CSV table of C-alpha atoms in Angstrom, one decimal:
chain,number,residue,atom,x,y,z
Z,84,MET,CA,24.0,-10.4,-8.0
Z,85,ARG,CA,23.3,-14.0,-8.4
Z,86,LEU,CA,23.3,-13.7,-12.1
Z,87,GLN,CA,26.8,-12.4,-12.5
Z,88,TRP,CA,28.6,-15.6,-12.9
Z,89,ARG,CA,26.2,-17.1,-15.3
Z,90,THR,CA,26.6,-17.2,-19.1
Z,91,ASP,CA,24.4,-15.1,-21.4
Z,92,LEU,CA,22.2,-18.0,-22.3
Z,93,LEU,CA,21.5,-19.1,-18.8
Z,94,SER,CA,20.8,-15.6,-17.6
Z,95,ASP,CA,18.2,-15.2,-20.4
Z,96,THR,CA,16.4,-18.3,-19.2
Z,97,ALA,CA,16.7,-17.0,-15.7
Z,98,LEU,CA,15.2,-13.7,-16.8
Z,99,VAL,CA,12.3,-15.5,-18.4
Z,100,ARG,CA,11.8,-17.5,-15.2
Z,101,ASP,CA,12.0,-14.5,-12.9
Z,102,VAL,CA,9.6,-12.5,-15.1
Z,103,ALA,CA,7.2,-15.5,-15.1
Z,104,LEU,CA,7.2,-15.6,-11.3
Z,105,VAL,CA,6.6,-11.8,-11.0
Z,106,CYS,CA,3.8,-12.1,-13.6
Z,107,LEU,CA,2.2,-15.0,-11.6
Z,108,ALA,CA,2.2,-12.9,-8.5
Z,109,ASP,CA,0.9,-9.8,-10.2
Z,110,GLY,CA,-1.8,-11.8,-12.0
Z,111,ILE,CA,-3.2,-12.8,-8.6
Z,112,VAL,CA,-3.1,-9.1,-7.6
Z,113,GLY,CA,-4.9,-8.3,-10.8
Z,114,VAL,CA,-7.6,-10.9,-10.1
Z,115,SER,CA,-8.1,-9.6,-6.6
Z,116,PHE,CA,-8.2,-6.0,-7.9
Z,117,GLY,CA,-10.9,-6.7,-10.4
Z,118,ALA,CA,-12.9,-8.8,-7.9
Z,119,THR,CA,-12.6,-6.1,-5.2
Z,120,ALA,CA,-13.7,-3.3,-7.5
Z,121,VAL,CA,-16.9,-4.9,-8.8
Z,122,ALA,CA,-17.7,-6.6,-5.5
Z,123,GLY,CA,-17.7,-3.1,-4.0
Z,124,GLY,CA,-20.2,-1.9,-6.5
Z,125,LEU,CA,-18.2,-0.3,-9.3
Z,126,PRO,CA,-19.2,-0.9,-12.9
Z,127,TRP,CA,-17.2,-3.5,-14.7
Z,128,TRP,CA,-15.4,-1.1,-17.1
Z,129,VAL,CA,-13.8,1.0,-14.3
Z,130,PRO,CA,-11.2,-1.6,-13.2
Z,131,VAL,CA,-10.7,-2.7,-16.9
Z,132,ALA,CA,-10.1,0.8,-18.2
Z,133,MET,CA,-7.9,1.7,-15.2
Z,134,SER,CA,-5.7,-1.4,-15.9
Z,135,LEU,CA,-5.2,-0.4,-19.5
Z,136,LEU,CA,-4.8,3.3,-19.0
Z,137,VAL,CA,-3.3,3.7,-15.5
Z,138,PHE,CA,-1.4,0.3,-15.3
Z,139,ALA,CA,0.0,0.9,-11.8
Z,140,GLY,CA,-1.3,-1.6,-9.3
Z,141,GLY,CA,-0.8,0.3,-6.1
Z,142,SER,CA,-2.5,3.5,-7.3
Z,143,GLN,CA,-5.4,1.6,-8.9
Z,144,PHE,CA,-6.0,-0.1,-5.5
Z,145,ALA,CA,-5.7,3.2,-3.7
Z,146,ALA,CA,-8.1,5.1,-6.0
Z,147,VAL,CA,-10.7,2.3,-5.9
Z,148,GLY,CA,-10.2,1.9,-2.2
Z,149,VAL,CA,-11.0,5.6,-1.6
Z,150,VAL,CA,-14.0,5.5,-3.9
Z,151,LEU,CA,-15.4,2.3,-2.2
Z,152,ALA,CA,-14.9,4.0,1.2
Z,153,GLY,CA,-17.2,6.7,0.0
Z,154,GLY,CA,-14.6,9.3,-0.9
Z,155,SER,CA,-14.9,11.8,-3.6
Z,156,PRO,CA,-13.3,11.2,-7.1
Z,157,VAL,CA,-10.9,14.1,-6.5
Z,158,ALA,CA,-9.6,12.4,-3.3
Z,159,ALA,CA,-9.3,9.1,-5.2
Z,160,VAL,CA,-7.3,10.7,-8.0
Z,161,ALA,CA,-5.1,12.6,-5.5
Z,162,ALA,CA,-4.3,9.4,-3.6
Z,163,GLY,CA,-3.5,7.5,-6.8
Z,164,ALA,CA,-1.4,10.4,-8.2
Z,165,VAL,CA,0.7,10.8,-5.0
Z,166,LEU,CA,1.4,7.0,-5.1
Z,167,ASN,CA,2.6,7.4,-8.7
Z,168,THR,CA,5.0,10.3,-8.2
Z,169,ARG,CA,7.7,7.6,-7.8
Z,170,LEU,CA,7.3,6.8,-11.5
Z,171,PHE,CA,9.0,10.1,-12.3
Z,172,PRO,CA,12.4,9.1,-10.8
Z,173,TYR,CA,11.9,5.6,-12.2
Z,174,GLY,CA,11.6,7.1,-15.7
Z,175,LEU,CA,14.8,9.1,-15.2
Z,176,ALA,CA,16.6,5.9,-14.0
Z,177,VAL,CA,15.6,3.9,-17.1
Z,178,SER,CA,15.5,6.7,-19.7
Z,179,ASP,CA,18.2,4.9,-21.7
Z,180,VAL,CA,16.2,1.7,-22.2
Z,181,THR,CA,12.6,3.1,-22.9
Z,182,SER,CA,13.5,3.8,-26.5
Z,183,VAL,CA,14.4,0.9,-28.7
Z,184,GLY,CA,17.9,1.6,-30.1
Z,185,ARG,CA,19.6,4.3,-32.2
Z,186,SER,CA,19.3,2.5,-35.5
Z,187,GLY,CA,15.6,3.0,-36.3
Z,188,ALA,CA,13.8,5.9,-37.9
Z,189,ARG,CA,13.1,8.9,-35.8
Z,190,THR,CA,9.3,8.3,-35.7
Z,191,ARG,CA,9.9,4.7,-34.7
Z,192,ARG,CA,12.2,5.7,-31.9
Z,193,TRP,CA,9.5,8.1,-30.7
Z,194,ALA,CA,6.8,5.5,-30.9
Z,195,ALA,CA,9.0,3.1,-28.8
Z,196,ARG,CA,9.6,5.8,-26.3
Z,197,LEU,CA,5.9,6.6,-25.9
Z,198,ILE,CA,5.1,2.9,-25.5
Z,199,GLY,CA,8.0,2.3,-23.3
Z,200,ALA,CA,6.9,5.0,-20.9
Z,201,GLN,CA,3.6,3.2,-20.3
Z,202,LEU,CA,5.6,0.1,-19.3
Z,203,VAL,CA,7.5,1.8,-16.5
Z,204,THR,CA,6.5,0.0,-13.3
Z,205,ASP,CA,8.2,-1.0,-10.1
Z,206,GLU,CA,8.9,-4.5,-11.5
Z,207,SER,CA,10.2,-3.6,-14.9
Z,208,VAL,CA,12.5,-0.9,-13.5
Z,209,ALA,CA,13.8,-3.3,-10.8
Z,210,PHE,CA,14.5,-5.9,-13.6
Z,211,ALA,CA,16.3,-3.3,-15.7
Z,212,LEU,CA,18.4,-2.0,-12.9
Z,213,ARG,CA,19.7,-5.4,-12.1
Z,214,HIS,CA,22.0,-5.2,-15.2
Z,215,THR,CA,24.6,-2.8,-16.2
Z,216,ASP,CA,25.1,-3.9,-19.8
Z,217,PRO,CA,22.8,-1.7,-22.0
Z,218,ALA,CA,21.5,-4.5,-24.2
Z,219,ARG,CA,20.6,-6.7,-21.2
Z,220,ARG,CA,19.0,-3.8,-19.4
Z,221,LYS,CA,16.9,-3.2,-22.5
Z,222,ALA,CA,15.9,-6.9,-22.8
Z,223,ALA,CA,15.0,-7.1,-19.1
Z,224,PHE,CA,12.9,-3.9,-19.2
Z,225,TRP,CA,10.9,-4.8,-22.3
Z,226,THR,CA,10.4,-8.4,-21.5
Z,227,CYS,CA,9.2,-7.7,-18.0
Z,228,GLY,CA,7.1,-4.6,-19.0
Z,229,ALA,CA,5.4,-6.3,-22.0
Z,230,ALA,CA,4.7,-9.5,-20.1
Z,231,LEU,CA,3.3,-7.6,-17.1
Z,232,PHE,CA,1.1,-5.4,-19.2
Z,233,THR,CA,-0.4,-8.5,-20.9
Z,234,VAL,CA,-0.9,-10.5,-17.7
Z,235,TRP,CA,-2.3,-7.5,-15.8
Z,236,ASN,CA,-4.9,-6.8,-18.5
Z,237,ILE,CA,-6.0,-10.4,-18.7
Z,238,SER,CA,-6.1,-11.0,-15.0
Z,239,VAL,CA,-8.2,-7.9,-14.1
Z,240,PRO,CA,-11.1,-8.9,-16.4
Z,241,LEU,CA,-10.9,-12.4,-14.9
Z,242,GLY,CA,-11.2,-10.9,-11.5
Z,243,VAL,CA,-14.1,-8.8,-12.6
Z,244,LEU,CA,-15.9,-12.0,-13.8
Z,245,ALA,CA,-15.1,-13.7,-10.5
Z,246,GLY,CA,-16.1,-10.7,-8.4
Z,247,SER,CA,-19.5,-10.5,-10.1
Z,248,ALA,CA,-20.1,-14.2,-9.7
Z,249,ILE,CA,-19.6,-14.2,-5.9
Z,250,ARG,CA,-22.6,-12.7,-4.2
Z,251,ASN,CA,-21.6,-12.6,-0.5
Z,252,THR,CA,-18.0,-11.5,-0.6
Z,253,ALA,CA,-17.9,-10.9,3.2
Z,254,ALA,CA,-18.6,-14.6,3.9
Z,255,PHE,CA,-15.5,-15.6,1.9
Z,256,GLY,CA,-13.4,-12.9,3.6
Z,257,LEU,CA,-12.7,-11.3,0.3
Z,258,ASP,CA,-12.8,-7.8,1.9
Z,259,ALA,CA,-9.6,-8.8,3.8
Z,260,THR,CA,-7.7,-9.5,0.6
Z,261,PHE,CA,-7.5,-5.8,-0.3
Z,262,PRO,CA,-5.7,-4.5,2.8
Z,263,ALA,CA,-3.5,-7.7,2.7
Z,264,VAL,CA,-2.5,-6.9,-0.8
Z,265,LEU,CA,-1.6,-3.3,0.1
Z,266,LEU,CA,0.4,-4.5,3.0
Z,267,ALA,CA,2.3,-7.0,0.9
Z,268,LEU,CA,3.0,-4.3,-1.6
Z,269,ALA,CA,4.2,-1.8,1.0
Z,270,LEU,CA,6.3,-4.1,3.3
Z,271,PRO,CA,9.3,-4.5,0.9
Z,272,THR,CA,9.6,-0.7,0.7
Z,273,LEU,CA,9.8,-0.2,4.5
Z,274,THR,CA,13.5,-0.8,4.6
Z,275,ASP,CA,14.8,1.9,6.9
Z,276,GLY,CA,13.6,2.8,10.4
Z,277,ARG,CA,12.5,6.4,9.6
Z,278,THR,CA,10.2,5.3,6.8
Z,279,ARG,CA,8.7,2.7,9.2
Z,280,VAL,CA,8.1,5.3,11.8
Z,281,ALA,CA,6.6,7.6,9.2
Z,282,ALA,CA,4.3,4.7,7.9
Z,283,ILE,CA,3.2,3.7,11.4
Z,284,GLY,CA,2.6,7.3,12.5
Z,285,GLY,CA,0.7,8.1,9.3
Z,286,ALA,CA,-1.4,4.9,9.5
Z,287,SER,CA,-2.3,5.6,13.1
Z,288,ALA,CA,-3.3,9.2,12.2
Z,289,ALA,CA,-5.4,8.0,9.3
Z,290,VAL,CA,-7.3,5.4,11.4
Z,291,ALA,CA,-7.8,7.9,14.2
Z,292,LEU,CA,-9.2,10.5,11.8
Z,293,THR,CA,-11.5,8.1,9.9
Z,294,PRO,CA,-14.6,8.7,12.2
Z,295,LEU,CA,-14.1,12.4,11.9
Z,296,LEU,CA,-13.1,13.3,8.3
Z,297,PRO,CA,-14.9,12.7,5.0
Z,298,ALA,CA,-13.9,9.4,3.4
Z,299,GLY,CA,-10.7,9.6,1.4
Z,300,LEU,CA,-9.1,12.5,3.4
Z,301,PRO,CA,-7.7,10.4,6.3
Z,302,VAL,CA,-5.4,8.5,3.9
Z,303,LEU,CA,-4.1,11.7,2.5
Z,304,ALA,CA,-3.7,13.0,6.0
Z,305,ALA,CA,-1.3,10.1,6.7
Z,306,LEU,CA,1.3,11.9,4.6
Z,307,ALA,CA,1.8,14.1,7.7
Z,308,GLY,CA,3.7,11.0,8.9
Z,309,LEU,CA,6.4,12.0,6.5
Z,310,ALA,CA,7.4,14.6,9.1
Z,311,ALA,CA,9.2,11.7,10.8
Z,312,LEU,CA,11.7,11.8,7.9
Z,313,TRP,CA,12.7,15.4,8.7
Z,314,ARG,CA,16.2,15.5,10.1
Z,315,PRO,CA,17.2,18.3,12.4
Z,316,ARG,CA,20.5,18.9,10.7
Z,317,GLN,CA,21.5,21.9,8.6
Z,318,ARG,CA,19.4,23.8,11.0
Z,319,ARG,CA,21.6,26.3,12.6
Z,320,PRO,CA,25.0,26.4,10.8
Z,321,GLU,CA,25.7,29.8,12.1
Z,322,PRO,CA,25.9,29.1,15.8
Z,323,GLU,CA,27.9,26.0,15.0
Z,324,SER,CA,30.6,27.9,13.2
Z,325,ALA,CA,30.5,30.8,15.6
Z,326,GLY,CA,30.3,28.4,18.5
Z,327,ASP,CA,32.2,30.2,21.2
Z,328,SER,CA,29.6,29.7,24.0
Z,329,GLN,CA,29.1,26.3,25.6
Z,330,ALA,CA,25.3,26.5,25.5
Z,331,VAL,CA,25.4,26.0,21.7
Z,332,ARG,CA,27.6,22.9,21.8
Z,333,PRO,CA,25.2,20.2,23.0
Z,334,PRO,CA,22.7,20.5,20.1
Z,335,ALA,CA,25.6,20.5,17.6
Z,336,GLY,CA,27.0,17.4,19.3
Z,337,GLN,CA,23.7,15.7,19.1
Z,338,ALA,CA,23.4,16.5,15.4
Z,339,ILE,CA,26.6,14.5,14.6
Z,340,PRO,CA,25.3,11.0,15.3
Z,341,VAL,CA,22.2,11.7,13.4
Z,342,ARG,CA,24.3,12.6,10.4
Z,343,SER,CA,26.5,9.6,10.7
Z,344,ASN,CA,23.4,7.3,10.7
Z,345,ARG,CA,22.9,7.8,7.0
N,167,MET,CA,-19.5,10.3,-15.8
N,168,MET,CA,-17.6,11.0,-12.6
N,169,PRO,CA,-15.8,7.7,-12.6
N,170,LEU,CA,-14.9,8.2,-16.3
N,171,LEU,CA,-13.4,11.6,-15.6
N,172,ALA,CA,-11.6,10.3,-12.6
N,173,VAL,CA,-10.1,7.3,-14.5
N,174,GLY,CA,-9.1,9.7,-17.3
N,175,ALA,CA,-7.5,12.2,-14.9
N,176,LEU,CA,-5.5,9.6,-13.0
N,177,ALA,CA,-4.4,8.0,-16.3
N,178,ALA,CA,-3.2,11.3,-17.7
N,179,ILE,CA,-1.3,12.3,-14.5
N,180,THR,CA,0.3,8.8,-14.3
N,181,TYR,CA,1.4,8.9,-18.0
N,182,ALA,CA,2.8,12.4,-17.6
N,183,LEU,CA,4.8,11.3,-14.6
N,184,ARG,CA,6.1,8.3,-16.6
N,185,ILE,CA,7.0,10.2,-19.8
N,186,ALA,CA,8.6,13.1,-17.9
N,187,GLY,CA,11.6,11.0,-16.8
N,188,PRO,CA,12.7,9.9,-20.3
N,189,LEU,CA,12.0,13.4,-21.7
N,190,LEU,CA,13.9,15.3,-19.0
N,191,ALA,CA,16.7,12.8,-18.4
N,192,ASP,CA,19.3,14.9,-20.1
N,193,ARG,CA,18.4,18.1,-18.3
N,194,VAL,CA,17.5,17.4,-14.7
N,195,ALA,CA,18.8,15.2,-11.9
N,196,VAL,CA,16.4,14.4,-9.1
N,197,PRO,CA,18.2,14.9,-5.7
N,198,ALA,CA,18.6,11.7,-3.8
N,199,ALA,CA,16.6,13.3,-0.9
N,200,ALA,CA,13.6,13.9,-3.2
N,201,GLN,CA,13.8,10.4,-4.5
N,202,ARG,CA,13.8,9.0,-1.0
N,203,LEU,CA,10.8,11.2,-0.2
N,204,PHE,CA,8.8,9.9,-3.2
N,205,THR,CA,9.5,6.3,-2.1
N,206,SER,CA,8.6,7.0,1.5
N,207,ALA,CA,5.4,8.9,0.5
N,208,ALA,CA,4.3,5.8,-1.5
N,209,ALA,CA,5.0,3.5,1.5
N,210,VAL,CA,3.2,5.8,3.9
N,211,LEU,CA,0.1,6.0,1.7
N,212,LEU,CA,0.0,2.2,1.1
N,213,VAL,CA,0.3,1.4,4.8
N,214,ALA,CA,-2.3,4.0,5.8
N,215,LEU,CA,-4.7,2.7,3.2
N,216,ALA,CA,-4.1,-0.9,4.4
N,217,ALA,CA,-4.7,0.2,8.0
N,218,THR,CA,-7.9,2.1,7.3
N,219,SER,CA,-9.3,-0.5,5.0
N,220,ALA,CA,-8.5,-3.3,7.5
N,221,LEU,CA,-10.0,-1.6,10.5
N,222,THR,CA,-12.8,0.6,9.3
N,223,THR,CA,-16.0,0.4,7.2
N,224,GLY,CA,-17.3,3.9,6.4
N,225,HIS,CA,-16.8,5.8,9.6
N,226,ASP,CA,-17.1,2.8,11.8
N,227,PHE,CA,-15.0,0.0,13.2
N,228,ALA,CA,-15.1,-3.0,10.8
N,229,GLY,CA,-15.2,-5.8,13.5
N,230,TRP,CA,-12.3,-8.0,14.4
N,231,ALA,CA,-12.5,-10.7,11.7
N,232,ARG,CA,-11.0,-8.6,8.9
N,233,PRO,CA,-8.1,-7.0,10.9
N,234,ALA,CA,-7.2,-10.5,12.2
N,235,GLY,CA,-7.1,-11.9,8.7
N,236,VAL,CA,-5.0,-8.9,7.5
N,237,ALA,CA,-2.6,-9.2,10.5
N,238,ALA,CA,-2.1,-12.9,9.8
N,239,ALA,CA,-1.4,-12.1,6.1
N,240,GLY,CA,0.9,-9.3,7.1
N,241,LEU,CA,3.0,-11.5,9.3
N,242,LEU,CA,3.4,-14.0,6.4
N,243,ALA,CA,4.2,-11.2,4.0
N,244,ALA,CA,6.9,-9.9,6.4
N,245,ARG,CA,8.4,-13.4,6.4
N,246,ARG,CA,8.4,-13.3,2.6
N,247,ALA,CA,5.7,-15.8,2.1
N,248,PRO,CA,4.7,-16.2,-1.6
N,249,PHE,CA,2.0,-13.7,-2.7
N,250,PRO,CA,-0.8,-16.2,-3.3
N,251,VAL,CA,-0.3,-17.6,0.2
N,252,VAL,CA,-0.7,-14.1,1.7
N,253,VAL,CA,-3.9,-13.4,-0.2
N,254,VAL,CA,-5.5,-16.8,0.6
N,255,VAL,CA,-4.6,-16.6,4.3
N,256,ALA,CA,-6.1,-13.1,4.6
N,257,ALA,CA,-9.4,-14.3,3.1
N,258,SER,CA,-9.6,-17.7,4.8
N,259,VAL,CA,-8.7,-16.5,8.3
N,260,THR,CA,-11.4,-13.8,8.0
N,261,ALA,CA,-13.9,-16.2,6.6
N,262,LEU,CA,-13.2,-18.8,9.4
N,263,LEU,CA,-13.5,-16.2,12.1
N,264,ARG,CA,-16.8,-15.0,10.7
N,265,LEU,CA,-18.0,-18.6,10.6
N,266,ALA,CA,-17.0,-18.9,14.2
N,267,GLY,CA,-19.3,-16.1,15.0
N,268,ILE,CA,-17.1,-13.0,15.2
N,269,GLN,CA,-19.3,-10.3,13.8
N,270,LEU,CA,-18.8,-8.2,10.7
N,271,SER,CA,-19.7,-4.8,12.1
N,272,GLU,CA,-22.5,-3.1,14.0
N,273,ARG,CA,-23.8,-1.5,10.8
N,274,ALA,CA,-23.7,-4.7,8.8
N,275,ARG,CA,-25.7,-6.5,11.4
N,276,GLY,CA,-28.3,-3.7,11.2
N,277,SER,CA,-28.6,-3.2,14.9
N,278,SER,CA,-27.6,-0.6,17.4
N,279,THR,CA,-26.3,-3.0,20.0
N,280,PRO,CA,-22.6,-2.6,20.7
N,281,VAL,CA,-20.0,-4.6,18.9
N,282,ARG,CA,-19.5,-7.9,20.7
N,283,LEU,CA,-17.6,-11.0,20.2
N,284,SER,CA,-20.1,-13.7,20.4
N,285,VAL,CA,-17.3,-16.2,21.2
N,286,TYR,CA,-16.9,-14.3,24.5
N,287,ARG,CA,-20.6,-14.0,25.2
N,288,SER,CA,-20.6,-16.7,27.9
N,289,ALA,CA,-18.0,-14.9,29.9
N,290,SER,CA,-19.6,-13.1,32.8
N,291,PRO,CA,-19.1,-9.4,32.7
N,292,SER,CA,-16.7,-8.1,35.4
N,293,GLY,CA,-14.0,-5.6,36.0
N,294,TRP,CA,-12.7,-3.9,32.9
N,295,ALA,CA,-15.4,-5.3,30.6
N,296,LEU,CA,-18.1,-3.9,32.8
N,297,TRP,CA,-16.4,-0.6,33.0
N,298,SER,CA,-15.9,-0.2,29.3
N,299,ARG,CA,-19.4,-1.4,28.6
N,300,THR,CA,-20.7,1.3,30.8
N,301,LEU,CA,-18.5,3.7,28.9
N,302,HIS,CA,-19.8,2.4,25.7
N,303,PHE,CA,-23.5,2.7,26.6
N,304,SER,CA,-23.0,6.2,28.0
N,305,CYS,CA,-22.1,7.4,24.6
N,306,CYS,CA,-23.3,4.9,22.1
N,307,TYR,CA,-26.0,7.2,20.7
N,308,GLN,CA,-23.5,9.8,19.5
N,309,ARG,CA,-22.4,9.2,15.9
N,310,SER,CA,-18.9,10.5,16.5
N,311,GLY,CA,-15.3,9.3,17.1
N,312,VAL,CA,-16.1,8.6,20.7
N,313,VAL,CA,-18.3,5.7,19.7
N,314,PHE,CA,-15.5,4.3,17.6
N,315,CYS,CA,-13.0,4.6,20.5
N,316,SER,CA,-15.3,3.2,23.1
N,317,LYS,CA,-16.1,0.2,20.9
N,318,VAL,CA,-12.4,-0.5,20.4
N,319,ALA,CA,-11.8,0.0,24.1
N,320,MET,CA,-14.6,-2.3,25.1
N,321,THR,CA,-13.7,-5.1,22.7
N,322,LEU,CA,-10.1,-4.8,23.7
N,323,ALA,CA,-11.1,-5.0,27.4
N,324,VAL,CA,-13.2,-8.1,26.8
N,325,VAL,CA,-10.4,-9.8,24.9
N,326,ALA,CA,-7.8,-8.8,27.4
N,327,GLU,CA,-9.8,-10.0,30.3
N,328,ASP,CA,-10.3,-13.4,28.7
N,329,TRP,CA,-6.7,-13.7,27.8
N,330,PHE,CA,-5.8,-12.8,31.4
N,331,ARG,CA,-8.1,-15.5,32.7
N,332,GLU,CA,-6.8,-18.1,30.4
N,333,GLY,CA,-3.2,-17.1,31.2
N,334,ALA,CA,-3.9,-17.2,35.0
N,335,GLY,CA,-5.6,-20.6,34.5
N,336,VAL,CA,-2.5,-21.9,32.8
N,337,VAL,CA,-0.2,-20.5,35.5
N,338,LEU,CA,-2.3,-21.8,38.4
């Protein structure tokens, strides 16, 4: 929105500046990811390989968090995979920019498409969707994606070095950075009330179940909180249309304000 | 071996989800409701993971220092503080509270005594604190959810009692 009145040149420097800020923030996330993973006892190559191959901060944290809590690898992969389902609609939304242009050879277009897919992240998609002009969408996506991939895969090994250097992580409060990072990642997505209710309900269920269930499962059980998103509309269209008795009216009347809330 | 397989599996699933969008873009349209559900599922998982990793270690309560640091950081994040500030505040609040004597967790201390805030140790037990301590001792040898709940209840009672006293002192 802010960029609309600017000239092309200015908006390009603005793009570089915004991408740099996002990279700085994500670099710090990367350092804390690497440090958390090795401080928790994982071998150094696990966070490094994950950053190269998975390249999705939230799910990397989720999978490592489940493993560090004593959960099984299956639960860890499941948690990470569920978090990454949002990449599918992201890919649909930016399908026009992940390939580099119509001019190149067919193989080159395919190579670009395969590489571009790996660069689909929250940030690169958000940058691409800020523009409507195809060329600028493409520039925003590739600039942000490539810069993030570079910064992420430098900062995680740095974090691994830092994490293996610090012996007593609890004394420095480093165990608190992991939930804090997750919270900071999640808060911007809690935009509407129903998602907030679902998140709070799911988190309460997960904490309550932690003493009872094997590690890793309570977090997945939190998905039950999604039931808060269920809307009681479209439930009984038949009585509504046939509604000759007064007893059917009140539920139908209640359904209307719910519908208008959207 | 296991971590290698897990990393590989997560990487494969993630890449499949990424490439599916561009490949299928001409053929499918994700309904808006499904898209909202994906976003909400991600938010719910992240918050749940934040809550469990802030409050628990293994099957036990993690002590108050860590959740306090996370809560302070969460408040800052909600007020859109820069990311580095959020991370540094989480670590430093937790570290300072531990320095002040708020314990890590029962298991980390390697004892079977109930979780206590040593800051409040001077307060003479009375009322709620005594009640909940009794509750705690009555079931502290069961390794079950009851232990966790009683620990939380007891610590909350001690804190609440102290806050009430301070508040009453200010009013009077």
